[in-house]
Each structure stands twice: as structure tokens, then as C-alpha cells.
Short mmCIF file of C-alpha atoms in Angstrom, two decimals:
data_model
loop_
_atom_site.label_atom_id
_atom_site.label_comp_id
_atom_site.label_asym_id
_atom_site.label_seq_id
_atom_site.Cartn_x
_atom_site.Cartn_y
_atom_site.Cartn_z
CA MET I 235 -8.95 -18.45 -14.50
CA GLU I 236 -9.47 -20.28 -17.53
CA THR I 237 -7.58 -19.98 -20.48
CA GLU I 238 -8.77 -19.96 -23.95
CA HIS I 239 -7.11 -22.40 -25.62
CA GLU I 240 -8.87 -24.56 -23.26
CA TRP I 241 -12.41 -24.54 -23.81
CA PRO I 242 -14.46 -26.49 -20.42
CA PRO I 243 -17.60 -27.99 -21.17
CA HIS I 244 -20.80 -26.59 -20.72
CA ARG I 245 -24.00 -28.01 -22.07
CA GLU I 246 -25.07 -26.40 -24.81
CA THR I 247 -28.82 -24.98 -25.80
CA LEU I 248 -28.80 -23.06 -28.87
CA THR I 249 -25.97 -22.63 -30.87
CA LEU I 250 -26.01 -20.56 -34.16
CA PRO I 251 -24.64 -21.00 -37.33
CA PRO I 252 -21.77 -17.98 -38.03
CA PRO I 253 -23.05 -15.23 -38.69
CA PRO I 254 -22.78 -14.16 -42.91
CA ARG I 255 -22.00 -10.80 -43.99
CA PRO I 256 -25.39 -9.52 -45.70
CA THR I 257 -25.89 -6.07 -46.47
CA PRO I 258 -27.94 -4.87 -43.23
CA LEU I 259 -30.95 -3.88 -42.54
CA GLU I 260 -31.79 -0.81 -41.18
CA PRO I 261 -34.78 -0.41 -37.82
CA ALA I 262 -36.77 2.18 -37.54
CA GLY I 263 -35.47 5.62 -36.33
CA PRO I 264 -35.18 9.29 -35.99
CA PRO I 265 -32.91 10.05 -38.57
CA PRO I 266 -32.77 7.17 -41.21
CA ALA I 267 -29.43 5.75 -42.47
CA ARG I 268 -28.57 7.62 -45.45
CA THR I 269 -26.99 4.24 -46.89
CA ALA I 270 -26.87 0.65 -45.99
CA ARG I 271 -23.57 -0.70 -44.82
CA ARG I 272 -22.69 -4.14 -43.82
CA THR I 273 -22.61 -4.25 -39.80
CA MET I 274 -23.62 -6.19 -37.15
CA ILE I 275 -26.86 -5.44 -36.39
CA GLY I 276 -27.44 -7.35 -40.25
CA ALA I 277 -25.55 -9.90 -39.15
CA ALA I 278 -27.31 -10.54 -36.14
CA VAL I 279 -30.71 -10.29 -38.22
CA ALA I 280 -29.89 -12.53 -41.43
CA VAL I 281 -28.23 -15.41 -38.79
CA LEU I 282 -31.67 -15.40 -36.78
CA LEU I 283 -33.48 -15.80 -39.49
CA THR I 284 -31.63 -18.48 -41.24
CA ALA I 285 -30.78 -20.05 -37.90
CA GLY I 286 -34.24 -20.60 -37.37
CA VAL I 287 -34.11 -18.80 -34.20
CA LEU I 288 -36.95 -16.42 -35.04
CA VAL I 289 -39.36 -20.15 -35.92
CA VAL I 290 -42.06 -18.56 -38.20
CA LEU I 291 -45.01 -20.05 -37.26
CA PRO I 292 -47.56 -21.57 -39.14
CA GLN I 293 -50.73 -18.85 -39.34
CA THR I 294 -53.39 -19.40 -36.79
CA ARG I 295 -56.41 -17.34 -36.88
CA THR I 296 -56.99 -15.52 -33.78
CA GLY I 297 -61.69 -14.59 -33.27
CA GLY I 298 -60.27 -11.02 -35.13
CA GLY I 299 -59.03 -12.85 -38.02
CA HIS I 300 -54.84 -11.66 -37.35
CA ASP I 301 -52.20 -13.68 -37.25
CA ALA I 302 -50.73 -14.69 -34.05
CA PRO I 303 -47.56 -12.48 -33.76
CA PRO I 304 -44.01 -14.12 -33.43
CA PRO I 305 -42.54 -15.23 -30.63
CA ALA I 306 -39.71 -12.96 -29.20
CA PRO I 307 -36.78 -12.94 -30.27
CA GLY I 308 -34.30 -15.28 -27.15
CA PRO I 309 -31.60 -14.35 -25.13
CA VAL I 310 -29.22 -15.22 -27.30
CA ALA I 311 -30.80 -13.36 -30.53
CA ARG I 312 -31.05 -10.16 -28.05
CA ALA I 313 -27.25 -10.13 -26.78
CA LEU I 314 -26.03 -10.03 -30.72
CA THR I 315 -28.18 -7.19 -31.58
CA ALA I 316 -26.90 -5.23 -28.71
CA VAL I 317 -23.14 -6.40 -29.41
CA GLY I 318 -23.60 -5.75 -32.83
CA ALA I 319 -25.32 -2.58 -32.36
CA GLY I 320 -22.43 -0.64 -29.40
CA ALA I 321 -25.94 -1.47 -26.74
CA PRO I 322 -26.12 -2.28 -23.00
CA ALA I 323 -27.01 -5.56 -22.99
CA ALA I 324 -28.40 -7.84 -20.12
CA ALA I 325 -25.89 -9.99 -18.29
CA ALA I 326 -27.38 -12.90 -18.59
CA ASP I 327 -28.35 -12.34 -22.52
CA LEU I 328 -24.65 -11.68 -22.61
CA THR I 329 -23.44 -15.81 -20.66
CA ALA I 330 -26.16 -16.72 -23.14
CA LEU I 331 -24.33 -15.45 -26.15
CA ILE I 332 -20.44 -16.05 -24.85
CA ALA I 333 -21.53 -19.99 -24.28
CA ASP I 334 -22.63 -19.73 -27.81
CA ARG I 335 -19.99 -18.46 -29.96
CA ARG I 336 -17.48 -20.73 -27.61
CA ALA I 337 -19.43 -23.66 -28.95
CA TRP I 338 -19.67 -22.75 -32.33
CA VAL I 339 -15.56 -21.82 -32.67
CA ARG I 340 -14.54 -24.84 -30.97
CA ARG I 341 -15.54 -26.74 -34.00
CA HIS I 342 -15.12 -23.97 -36.78
CA PRO I 343 -11.69 -21.97 -35.26
CA SER I 344 -11.53 -20.28 -38.20
CA ASP I 345 -14.65 -18.20 -38.27
CA ASP I 346 -13.42 -14.96 -37.24
CA ALA I 347 -17.19 -13.00 -37.43
CA SER I 348 -18.20 -15.59 -34.97
CA TRP I 349 -14.31 -14.74 -32.97
CA ALA I 350 -14.99 -10.92 -33.09
CA VAL I 351 -18.39 -11.52 -31.60
CA LEU I 352 -17.36 -14.02 -28.33
CA GLY I 353 -14.72 -10.79 -27.95
CA SER I 354 -17.57 -8.22 -27.88
CA ALA I 355 -19.45 -10.61 -26.09
CA TYR I 356 -16.44 -10.51 -22.76
CA VAL I 357 -16.49 -6.43 -23.07
CA GLY I 358 -20.12 -6.16 -22.64
CA ARG I 359 -19.78 -8.78 -19.92
CA GLY I 360 -17.24 -7.12 -18.10
CA LEU I 361 -18.68 -3.71 -17.84
CA ARG I 362 -22.28 -4.91 -17.54
CA SER I 363 -20.25 -6.76 -14.12
CA ALA I 364 -17.47 -4.65 -13.35
CA ASP I 365 -15.75 -7.28 -14.15
CA SER I 366 -12.28 -6.57 -15.78
CA SER I 367 -11.34 -10.30 -15.58
CA TYR I 368 -13.48 -10.90 -19.08
CA TYR I 369 -10.77 -8.33 -20.48
CA PRO I 370 -7.70 -10.86 -21.46
CA ARG I 371 -10.40 -12.86 -22.43
CA ALA I 372 -12.48 -10.42 -25.13
CA GLU I 373 -8.79 -9.62 -26.57
CA TRP I 374 -7.67 -13.16 -27.27
CA ALA I 375 -10.57 -13.46 -28.74
CA LEU I 376 -10.89 -10.68 -31.30
CA ARG I 377 -7.17 -11.29 -32.11
CA ARG I 378 -7.99 -14.71 -32.85
CA SER I 379 -10.30 -12.85 -35.50
CA LEU I 380 -8.02 -10.31 -37.21
CA ALA I 381 -5.16 -13.46 -37.50
CA VAL I 382 -7.63 -15.14 -39.37
CA ARG I 383 -8.95 -12.17 -41.21
CA PRO I 384 -7.17 -9.20 -40.72
CA ALA I 385 -8.43 -6.24 -40.05
CA ALA I 386 -6.86 -4.48 -43.52
CA ARG I 387 -8.62 -7.56 -45.45
CA GLY I 388 -12.30 -6.55 -44.02
CA ASN I 389 -12.17 -6.93 -40.47
CA ALA I 390 -14.02 -4.01 -38.64
CA GLU I 391 -15.42 -5.76 -36.66
CA ALA I 392 -12.98 -7.08 -34.58
CA GLN I 393 -10.36 -3.51 -34.34
CA ILE I 394 -14.18 -2.08 -32.67
CA GLY I 395 -14.61 -4.59 -31.03
CA LEU I 396 -10.12 -4.30 -29.75
CA ALA I 397 -11.42 -0.35 -29.51
CA ALA I 398 -14.18 -1.02 -27.45
CA LEU I 399 -11.63 -3.00 -25.32
CA ALA I 400 -9.26 -0.54 -24.88
CA ASN I 401 -11.82 2.45 -24.09
CA ALA I 402 -13.11 -0.38 -21.34
CA ARG I 403 -9.15 -0.10 -19.90
CA HIS I 404 -9.15 3.17 -20.26
CA ASP I 405 -6.62 3.71 -22.88
CA TYR I 406 -8.57 6.32 -24.71
CA ALA I 407 -5.30 6.58 -27.04
CA GLY I 408 -5.45 3.61 -28.14
CA ALA I 409 -9.45 3.09 -28.88
CA ARG I 410 -9.02 6.35 -30.15
CA ALA I 411 -5.80 5.15 -32.78
CA ALA I 412 -7.96 1.40 -33.32
CA ALA I 413 -10.87 3.26 -33.85
CA GLU I 414 -9.81 5.82 -37.18
CA GLN I 415 -8.49 3.22 -38.50
CA VAL I 416 -11.80 2.05 -38.91
CA ARG I 417 -13.73 5.40 -39.82
CA ARG I 418 -10.87 6.25 -42.71
CA ARG I 419 -11.53 2.59 -44.25
CA GLU I 420 -15.33 3.15 -43.96
CA PRO I 421 -16.64 6.31 -42.77
CA LYS I 422 -19.54 5.59 -43.34
CA ARG I 423 -19.78 2.57 -40.44
CA TRP I 424 -21.91 3.61 -38.47
CA THR I 425 -21.60 0.93 -35.25
CA VAL I 426 -17.07 2.47 -35.24
CA TYR I 427 -19.29 5.91 -34.28
CA PRO I 428 -20.00 5.69 -30.38
CA VAL I 429 -16.75 3.94 -29.94
CA LEU I 430 -14.81 6.41 -31.07
CA ILE I 431 -16.88 9.44 -29.36
CA ASP I 432 -15.83 7.19 -25.65
CA ALA I 433 -12.29 7.56 -27.06
CA TYR I 434 -12.88 11.60 -27.38
CA GLY I 435 -14.32 12.20 -24.71
CA GLY I 436 -11.99 10.14 -22.28
CA LEU I 437 -9.28 12.24 -23.57
CA GLY I 438 -11.09 15.26 -23.13
CA ASP I 439 -11.07 16.37 -26.38
CA LEU I 440 -15.20 17.13 -26.74
CA LYS I 441 -15.02 18.60 -30.11
CA GLY I 442 -13.68 15.92 -31.43
CA ALA I 443 -16.62 14.22 -29.63
CA SER I 444 -19.23 16.59 -30.36
CA LYS I 445 -18.14 16.58 -33.67
CA ALA I 446 -18.30 12.33 -34.18
CA VAL I 447 -21.50 12.99 -32.71
CA GLU I 448 -23.10 15.29 -35.70
CA GLN I 449 -21.61 12.23 -38.01
CA LEU I 450 -23.47 9.67 -36.01
CA LEU I 451 -26.76 10.90 -36.22
CA ASP I 452 -26.36 11.54 -39.95
CA LEU I 453 -25.94 7.78 -40.18
CA ARG I 454 -27.81 6.79 -38.11
CA GLY I 455 -31.01 7.43 -35.57
CA GLY I 456 -32.07 5.92 -32.07
CA SER I 457 -31.33 5.33 -29.16
CA VAL I 458 -27.82 4.81 -29.44
CA ALA I 459 -26.22 7.65 -31.49
CA LEU I 460 -29.18 9.76 -29.19
CA ALA I 461 -27.45 8.62 -25.66
CA GLN I 462 -24.05 9.05 -27.08
CA ALA I 463 -25.71 12.66 -27.92
CA GLY I 464 -26.68 12.90 -24.30
CA ALA I 465 -23.54 12.27 -22.96
CA VAL I 466 -21.45 14.16 -25.31
CA TYR I 467 -23.41 17.07 -24.37
CA ARG I 468 -23.53 16.55 -20.71
CA GLU I 469 -19.62 16.51 -20.51
CA ARG I 470 -20.22 20.12 -22.37
CA GLY I 471 -22.15 21.47 -19.97
CA TRP I 472 -25.28 21.88 -22.24
CA ARG I 473 -27.64 20.46 -19.44
CA GLU I 474 -30.94 21.06 -21.24
CA ASP I 475 -29.27 19.45 -25.05
CA ALA I 476 -28.89 16.94 -22.68
CA ALA I 477 -31.85 16.58 -20.99
CA ALA I 478 -34.00 15.80 -24.47
CA ALA I 479 -31.00 13.95 -26.21
CA LEU I 480 -31.39 11.07 -23.51
CA THR I 481 -35.25 11.31 -23.42
CA GLU I 482 -35.50 11.24 -26.36
CA ALA I 483 -33.00 7.93 -26.57
CA ALA I 484 -35.14 6.45 -23.76
CA ALA I 485 -38.26 7.05 -26.29
CA TYR I 486 -36.65 5.39 -28.37
CA ALA I 487 -35.11 2.61 -27.08
CA THR I 488 -36.06 -1.12 -28.03
CA THR I 489 -34.62 -2.97 -24.66
CA PRO I 490 -35.34 -2.91 -20.64
CA VAL I 491 -31.43 -2.34 -20.64
CA GLN I 492 -31.13 0.44 -23.55
CA LYS I 493 -33.81 2.42 -21.66
CA ALA I 494 -32.51 1.87 -18.22
CA ASP I 495 -29.54 2.51 -19.10
CA CYS I 496 -30.47 6.50 -20.56
CA LEU I 497 -32.97 6.67 -17.42
CA ARG I 498 -29.79 6.12 -15.02
CA GLN I 499 -28.23 9.36 -17.62
CA LEU I 500 -31.17 11.15 -16.75
CA GLY I 501 -30.77 11.05 -13.06
CA ASP I 502 -26.94 11.81 -13.23
CA LEU I 503 -27.78 14.93 -15.37
CA ALA I 504 -30.40 15.75 -12.51
CA TRP I 505 -27.92 14.98 -9.50
CA ASP I 506 -24.79 18.00 -11.75
CA ARG I 507 -27.65 20.25 -11.25
CA GLY I 508 -28.35 19.81 -7.88
CA GLU I 509 -31.69 18.17 -7.96
CA PRO I 510 -31.75 14.90 -5.97
CA ALA I 511 -35.19 14.25 -6.13
CA GLU I 512 -35.05 14.04 -9.01
CA ALA I 513 -32.06 12.17 -9.76
CA LEU I 514 -34.09 9.64 -7.04
CA ALA I 515 -37.04 9.07 -9.44
CA GLN I 516 -35.13 8.91 -12.78
CA HIS I 517 -33.04 5.94 -10.94
CA ALA I 518 -35.89 4.47 -9.20
CA ALA I 519 -37.80 4.02 -13.01
CA ALA I 520 -34.68 2.57 -14.36
CA LEU I 521 -34.50 -0.07 -11.32
CA ARG I 522 -37.60 -1.23 -12.04
CA THR I 523 -36.95 -0.87 -16.00
CA ASP I 524 -34.50 -3.55 -15.03
CA PRO I 525 -33.37 -4.78 -12.09
CA GLY I 526 -29.89 -5.65 -13.46
CA ALA I 527 -28.72 -2.07 -13.81
CA HIS I 528 -26.63 -1.86 -11.25
CA ALA I 529 -25.34 1.65 -12.03
CA ALA I 530 -28.55 3.34 -10.98
CA LEU I 531 -28.84 1.97 -7.03
CA ALA I 532 -25.04 4.48 -6.70
CA GLY I 533 -27.04 7.45 -7.96
CA LYS I 534 -29.94 5.85 -5.95
CA ALA I 535 -27.93 6.02 -2.76
CA ARG I 536 -26.29 9.73 -4.27
CA ALA I 537 -29.90 10.83 -3.92
CA GLU I 538 -31.01 9.23 -0.35
CA LEU I 539 -28.04 10.90 1.84
CA ALA I 540 -28.80 14.11 -0.25
CA LEU I 541 -32.34 14.36 0.75
CA GLY I 542 -31.09 13.08 4.43
CA ARG I 543 -31.94 9.22 4.16
CA THR I 544 -29.18 8.09 5.68
CA GLY I 545 -29.66 4.39 6.32
CA ALA I 546 -31.58 4.11 2.87
CA ALA I 547 -28.09 5.18 1.33
CA ARG I 548 -26.14 3.52 3.20
CA HIS I 549 -27.75 0.07 1.94
CA ASP I 550 -28.26 0.90 -2.13
CA TYR I 551 -24.44 2.10 -1.40
CA ALA I 552 -23.65 -1.10 0.00
CA ALA I 553 -26.16 -2.87 -2.72
CA ALA I 554 -24.36 -1.18 -5.29
CA VAL I 555 -20.46 -1.80 -4.77
CA ALA I 556 -21.09 -6.02 -4.36
CA ARG I 557 -22.92 -5.88 -7.70
CA LEU I 558 -21.08 -3.47 -8.89
CA PRO I 559 -17.70 -2.89 -7.20
CA LEU I 560 -16.12 -0.07 -8.87
CA PRO I 561 -13.62 2.41 -7.22
CA GLU I 562 -15.11 4.74 -7.55
CA TYR I 563 -18.11 3.54 -5.84
CA LEU I 564 -15.91 1.76 -3.43
CA LEU I 565 -14.35 5.38 -2.97
CA GLU I 566 -18.24 7.12 -2.50
CA LEU I 567 -18.78 4.82 -0.16
CA GLY I 568 -15.57 4.96 1.58
CA GLU I 569 -16.28 8.87 1.93
CA LEU I 570 -19.89 8.97 3.60
CA TYR I 571 -18.76 6.25 6.03
CA GLU I 572 -16.08 8.80 7.51
CA SER I 573 -18.70 11.93 7.22
CA LEU I 574 -20.33 9.97 9.24
CA GLY I 575 -17.78 8.88 12.01
CA LEU I 576 -17.14 5.09 10.60
CA LYS I 577 -13.40 5.24 10.58
CA VAL I 578 -13.39 1.06 10.07
CA ASP I 579 -15.90 1.20 8.11
CA ALA I 580 -14.54 4.08 5.73
CA ARG I 581 -10.93 1.99 6.36
CA ALA I 582 -12.70 -0.88 4.62
CA GLN I 583 -14.11 0.44 1.70
CA TYR I 584 -10.91 2.04 0.96
CA ALA I 585 -9.21 -1.00 1.54
CA ARG I 586 -11.48 -3.36 -1.72
CA LEU I 587 -10.30 0.49 -3.58
CA ARG I 588 -6.88 -1.01 -3.31
CA ALA I 589 -8.07 -4.41 -4.34
CA ARG I 590 -10.04 -3.83 -6.72
CA VAL I 591 -7.62 -1.08 -8.70
CA ALA I 592 -4.69 -4.04 -8.39
CA SER I 593 -6.89 -6.64 -9.34
CA ASP I 594 -8.06 -4.66 -12.36
CA ASP I 595 -4.35 -3.38 -13.16
CA GLY I 596 -3.38 -6.71 -13.74
CA HIS I 597 -5.72 -7.00 -16.56
CA GLY I 598 -4.88 -4.35 -18.52
CA VAL I 599 -7.30 -1.43 -17.17
CA SER I 600 -5.85 1.94 -15.59
CA ASP I 601 -7.42 2.71 -12.55
CA ALA I 602 -4.86 6.18 -12.54
CA LEU I 603 -7.17 8.88 -12.41
CA VAL I 604 -9.51 7.36 -8.90
CA LEU I 605 -5.93 5.93 -7.55
CA GLY I 606 -5.24 9.57 -7.47
CA ARG I 607 -7.91 11.23 -6.16
CA PHE I 608 -8.02 8.95 -3.27
CA GLU I 609 -4.29 9.06 -3.03
CA ALA I 610 -4.58 12.82 -2.37
CA ASP I 611 -7.33 13.16 0.56
CA HIS I 612 -6.42 9.75 2.06
CA GLY I 613 -3.20 8.21 1.30
CA ALA I 614 -0.62 10.04 -0.50
CA PRO I 615 0.07 13.07 -2.28
CA ASP I 616 3.33 12.64 -3.89
CA SER I 617 2.05 9.44 -5.45
CA ALA I 618 -0.54 10.17 -6.40
CA VAL I 619 1.19 13.51 -8.10
CA GLY I 620 3.36 10.80 -9.66
CA ARG I 621 0.52 9.16 -10.73
CA LEU I 622 -2.16 11.37 -12.12
CA ARG I 623 1.31 13.71 -14.10
CA ALA I 624 1.37 10.19 -16.13
CA LYS I 625 -2.20 10.17 -16.38
CA TRP I 626 -2.59 13.89 -17.74
CA ARG I 627 0.03 12.36 -20.62
CA ARG I 628 -1.61 10.50 -21.54
CA THR I 629 -5.03 11.48 -20.99
CA PRO I 630 -5.38 15.32 -20.75
CA SER I 631 -9.24 15.31 -20.01
CA ALA I 632 -10.67 17.98 -18.07
CA ALA I 633 -11.35 15.43 -15.03
CA VAL I 634 -7.32 14.37 -14.98
CA ALA I 635 -6.88 18.04 -14.77
CA ASP I 636 -8.17 18.72 -12.23
CA ALA I 637 -7.38 15.65 -9.95
CA LEU I 638 -3.83 16.26 -10.63
CA GLY I 639 -4.59 20.48 -9.92
CA TRP I 640 -5.91 18.85 -5.81
CA ALA I 641 -3.14 16.21 -5.36
CA LEU I 642 -0.84 19.06 -6.08
CA TYR I 643 -2.58 20.81 -3.87
CA ARG I 644 -1.86 18.26 -1.04
CA ALA I 645 1.61 17.77 -1.82
CA GLY I 646 2.29 21.58 -1.27
CA GLU I 647 2.10 22.69 -4.50
CA PRO I 648 -1.23 25.11 -4.77
CA GLU I 649 0.28 27.48 -6.99
CA GLU I 650 0.61 24.25 -10.37
CA GLY I 651 -2.29 22.91 -8.53
CA LEU I 652 -4.13 26.20 -9.52
CA ALA I 653 -2.69 26.31 -12.85
CA PHE I 654 -4.52 22.76 -13.54
CA ALA I 655 -7.83 23.52 -11.80
CA LYS I 656 -8.53 26.67 -14.19
CA LYS I 657 -7.32 24.17 -17.51
CA ALA I 658 -10.48 22.08 -16.40
CA ALA I 659 -12.46 24.83 -16.53
CA GLU I 660 -10.68 25.57 -19.82
CA LYS I 661 -11.31 22.04 -21.05
CA GLY I 662 -15.23 22.60 -20.93
CA GLY I 663 -15.65 20.47 -17.07
CA ARG I 664 -18.84 21.88 -15.36
CA SER I 665 -18.52 20.31 -11.99
CA ALA I 666 -19.11 21.35 -8.58
CA LEU I 667 -16.73 19.61 -7.51
CA PHE I 668 -14.01 20.67 -9.29
CA SER I 669 -15.74 24.07 -8.91
CA TYR I 670 -14.83 23.65 -4.98
CA HIS I 671 -11.46 22.53 -5.92
CA ARG I 672 -10.87 25.93 -7.32
CA GLY I 673 -11.95 27.63 -4.69
CA VAL I 674 -10.19 26.26 -2.07
CA LEU I 675 -7.16 26.65 -4.77
CA GLU I 676 -7.73 29.97 -5.41
CA ARG I 677 -8.27 30.79 -1.36
CA GLU I 678 -4.45 29.91 -1.16
CA MET I 679 -3.06 31.78 -3.47
CA GLY I 680 -4.64 34.43 -1.85
CA GLN I 681 -7.07 35.25 -4.51
CA GLN I 682 -10.65 35.84 -2.37
CA GLY I 683 -12.72 36.84 -4.87
CA PRO I 684 -12.20 34.38 -7.51
CA ALA I 685 -12.39 31.60 -3.94
CA ARG I 686 -16.08 33.59 -3.25
CA ARG I 687 -17.27 32.85 -6.23
CA ASP I 688 -16.34 29.61 -7.61
CA LEU I 689 -17.41 28.29 -4.11
CA GLU I 690 -20.39 29.98 -4.62
CA GLU I 691 -21.51 28.01 -7.53
CA ALA I 692 -19.81 24.87 -6.19
CA LEU I 693 -22.74 24.61 -3.44
CA ARG I 694 -25.08 26.96 -5.85
CA THR I 695 -24.09 24.30 -8.58
CA ASN I 696 -24.84 20.93 -6.31
CA PRO I 697 -25.35 21.58 -2.35
CA TYR I 698 -24.84 17.56 -1.66
CA PHE I 699 -22.05 17.33 -3.77
CA SER I 700 -19.66 15.43 -1.36
CA PRO I 701 -21.07 14.25 2.12
CA LEU I 702 -17.04 15.12 3.13
CA LEU I 703 -16.47 18.21 0.95
CA VAL I 704 -19.61 20.08 2.05
CA PRO I 705 -19.09 21.07 4.77
CA LYS I 706 -15.79 22.60 4.64
CA ALA I 707 -16.89 24.63 1.66
CA ARG I 708 -19.27 26.15 3.94
CA GLU I 709 -16.65 26.46 6.35
CA VAL I 710 -13.65 28.14 3.67
CA LEU I 711 -16.64 30.39 2.04
CA GLU I 712 -17.62 31.13 5.41
CA GLY I 713 -13.78 32.18 6.78
CA LEU I 714 -13.90 34.47 3.24
CA GLY I 715 -15.81 36.80 4.91
CA GLU I 716 -18.49 39.40 2.92
CA PRO I 717 -16.79 41.25 -0.62
CA ALA I 718 -15.42 44.79 1.22
CA GLU I 719 -17.20 47.31 0.67
CA GLY I 720 -13.91 49.34 -1.65
CA GLY I 721 -14.78 46.37 -4.54
CA PRO I 722 -11.44 44.88 -6.57
CA LYS I 723 -8.93 46.40 -4.85
CA ASP I 724 -9.38 45.97 -1.17
CA MET I 725 -10.78 42.32 -1.92
CA TYR I 726 -7.56 42.07 -2.84
CA GLY I 727 -5.51 44.13 -0.54
CA SER I 728 -5.63 46.80 2.05
CA ALA I 729 -5.37 51.13 -0.80
CA THR I 730 -2.09 51.32 0.20
CA ASP I 731 -0.81 48.01 -1.15
CA SER I 732 -2.50 48.27 -4.04
CA THR I 733 -1.23 51.52 -5.14
CA SER I 734 2.22 50.71 -4.72
CA SER I 735 2.10 47.85 -6.63
CA GLY I 736 0.72 49.67 -9.22
CA SER I 737 -1.94 46.87 -10.20
CA ASP I 738 -5.17 45.80 -8.80
CA SER I 739 -5.06 42.61 -10.71
CA GLU I 740 -5.69 38.73 -10.11
CA SER I 741 -2.34 37.76 -11.80
CA THR I 742 -0.51 39.39 -9.05
CA PRO I 743 -2.26 38.50 -5.86
CA ARG I 744 0.70 37.94 -2.99
CA LYS I 745 1.97 40.89 -4.21
CA ALA I 746 -0.78 42.89 -3.54
CA THR I 747 -2.48 40.83 -0.42
CA GLY I 748 1.02 41.57 1.48
CA ALA I 749 1.27 39.85 5.02
CA ALA I 750 -2.37 38.98 5.61
CA ALA I 751 -2.51 36.62 2.47
CA PRO I 752 -2.60 33.19 3.58
CA GLN I 753 0.39 31.23 2.87
CA PRO I 754 0.94 27.87 1.32
CA ARG I 755 0.91 24.89 3.69
CA LYS I 756 3.60 22.36 2.65
CA ARG I 757 1.24 19.23 2.80
CA LYS I 758 -2.68 18.93 3.71
CA GLN I 759 -3.61 15.84 6.09
#
């Protein structure tokens, strides 16, 4: 891998001067920003104007007497605008911006703003391609920017870039710390809020994320802010609000890449609701809008599988992991193969998952959550417990609580596992998978009524949530049978047991169920 100390020569097609630091221009969008502020977007606009990238053509009259429109901005200009706003950008545009800024900082190594742009472009490129090898380069460039001009002297762009890098590496506590420093110094700098919202969400602080969304919408309108709002609303289970925000974000998107990302999120939201036809339509629209929206390929594959189009699902999953080899997609494809009885193919995907996690770890990325989920069901549950306990201490989110609860169950500790499964629900996590895990744990602890309720909720929320687990959920639910006619006391044990115990409370189900209650098994393989 190339180092940042030695820039390999390459053909340069465009070189921009260093981004100045003017008062930014605010584009239209609901609601407008209340005050002017110095941002990377303003820098981008000024750069493009001063560099002559937005070439002003001679006024040419057409037959209708109107001036000819100016040419569209090129790839460097598009990427510079997206990077400054924290918006998604096309891979080719990011590559062009990286090449341009590298050429510039070779000749102007003391230009802190260009180092910050370069580092942020590396972060975007790594996210776009699921290639964590870009992250060490991003860190080098961003820290070089801060060495030239520290954050305390106003280099907020580099510090925001480091926060975005920490989010990409799943170091949400580090991202929050860096972003909150910027917000304390400059509370009206809107570009810090998307990064801060992602950090709060990763840490499971949905109230903090919601408050930051309100502040962002106060300062800035448009697609980026609305998409952030939609993502937070989805995490909180406010699905109608999420759909409204994401639909509006798609309408205000200024590039195909931004619009496709909003459509992809709408597809994921439809999947959460168990609506595969709607999910398929949204993901297909995302791919038509931006063929590089590879995350939509995985969403499309999930929906196709739910609709019985197994061949198409296998094809799209394979295409998704070829272009965007995220560990979670590799796990999904492996479980699809396993559900079809293709054990050799499943093992191949699981091997790829381990290799990808190891590669990410070498570049500073923590894949502990997805690896813990994998190990709990397909590897070593005890190892999953240790890994996820450490993750919980750093990142106490609903997703980590659910994964740890399930790993504890698989390792033979269902009582503690159920406590964590309930924490996932308390933190606002609404997911068919979470409900399934909680229902199985409740069944294991003899809590038949809650188990039946949660398993039914899982299948009602999304009856297609997993090709491996949906059949198991139906099997467990069928084994529980119909509720007893005598009410709660008969659901949790005999009348004699309930009377002698003095309580039919769910808090003491094992005493109430007596010998008939299912006993915890030491390990689930």
C-alpha cells in the first residue's frame, strides 16, 4: 500500500488553488440557515469561482433571446461540494478530488485546508467502497492539517474530518468527543451536526441524536439535514416520520448520488415494516438513479428473497458483496446459502467475513458487533460474549445489547441474556430480529406468555426478517401452543403452583412453572 510520505506520480487533469476561507453561501432549502458561517461548502464555491472551474461562457443568445446556461460542475467540484456538506459523493468524483488535492499539497505542504479536504475525501472514498485501507491515509492527512493549524486556532474542518473518520471506524465515543469540541467552540457551524448525530446514534443515545437533529434543522435545510432526521426517526421507531423526512430529502437532493441514498434508506425502512414489494421498488429506483449505489443491491436482494425470487436474490447478493464487501452483507449471503442447504458456499462466505474483519482491524475499524453476531450462531459463543461485553462498555447501543443477550443465551446464560435483550427494547430498538431473540429467551426462562407475544411481534413486524430464523420462529411459536384458557396463572403454571407460590408474576416464572418449565441448556449449537 502506498504511504502518505511518498506521493506516486500520476497524470493531472485539473489543479485547484487552495480553498480560501470566505463567508459561505447558503443554497436554497427548507428551512434556511439563520446566520452565515464559514463552511467547506462556501470554500468550495469560492474555490470553483476563483479557479475558473465554473467557466463563464460569452453570453450567447439563442433563438429565444436567452443566455446559454453555464456548464455543469466537473467531478472535482461535485466531490468538493459533497465532502464539505458531509453528503455522499460518487466514487469517481472522490477519486478525482483526491488526485487533485494530493497534487496540490505536494507543492504546498503548509496548506491546512487542502490537507483537511484530502483527508475527508479519503474517508468518503473508504465508505463508498467499503475499503478500510483508505482510513489510515485519511488520518495522516487530517492530522497533518491539524499540525499545520491546530483546532484551537480555528481548524474545525480537520477536526470534523477526524470525527467522521472515527464514525467510519465505529469508534463512536471518539467521534462524539471530537465533534462536541467543535460544537462547543462554534455551536452554529452546521457541518458538525451530521457527524455528531451519527456518533450519538452509534452510542445508542437516541435522545441526544434527536436533539442534535433539531439543532441541525434549525441551522440548515435541504437534503443532508432531512436525511439525517429520517435516519434518527427510523432508529427511534418513528417510521411514519422517517418516511416523510426521507421522501422530502429525496425531493431536495441536488445530485443523483444523494437522491439514491435517500431512496435506499426508504427501501430499508419498507423492509423494517415487512413490505418487500415496496422495498424492492425503492431499491430498484435507487439503482436506476445511481448505478453505483451498491448498498441498494443488498436491499434489493433481501426483498427478492422475501418475494420468492431466490435466483435473483442470490445474483444481487453476490453482486453486492463483490462491490461492497461489508461483513454484514457477507454474513447475510452466508446465511442465505445455509438456508438453501449450500453449506460449502456458506462456509466460503463466512471465511470471507473473517478475512474482511481481520483486514478492517488492521486499518483501525472495529467490526466487533457483526463478528459477535456471527460467532454466536456460527462460531464460538463464549468468544462472542467476551467480544460483545467489551463492545457494550464502549458502545451501549440497542444493537449491541441485543447481540450480547443472544450470545449469552447461546453460551448457556439465558437469564443474563434476557436482561440484555430487554435493555435493547428499553433503548428504543424496534426490530423483528430483536423481538425474535427476546421471545426465544423468554421461552427458555419459562415465560410462555411474553415469549408468544414477542415471537408473534417478530413475525408480524417482518415475516421475512431472516431466511434461517423465520422457520425457527414459527417452530418455537407452534411449540408454545395456544394461550391457556385460565388466564395468566395457567399460562405460567398450574393453579396449585401459582397458589402455593403466592404470585403469578412474570418476575418469578421458574418457580411458577415447576418441573414442567423448560430448563436452560448449557450451550446452543
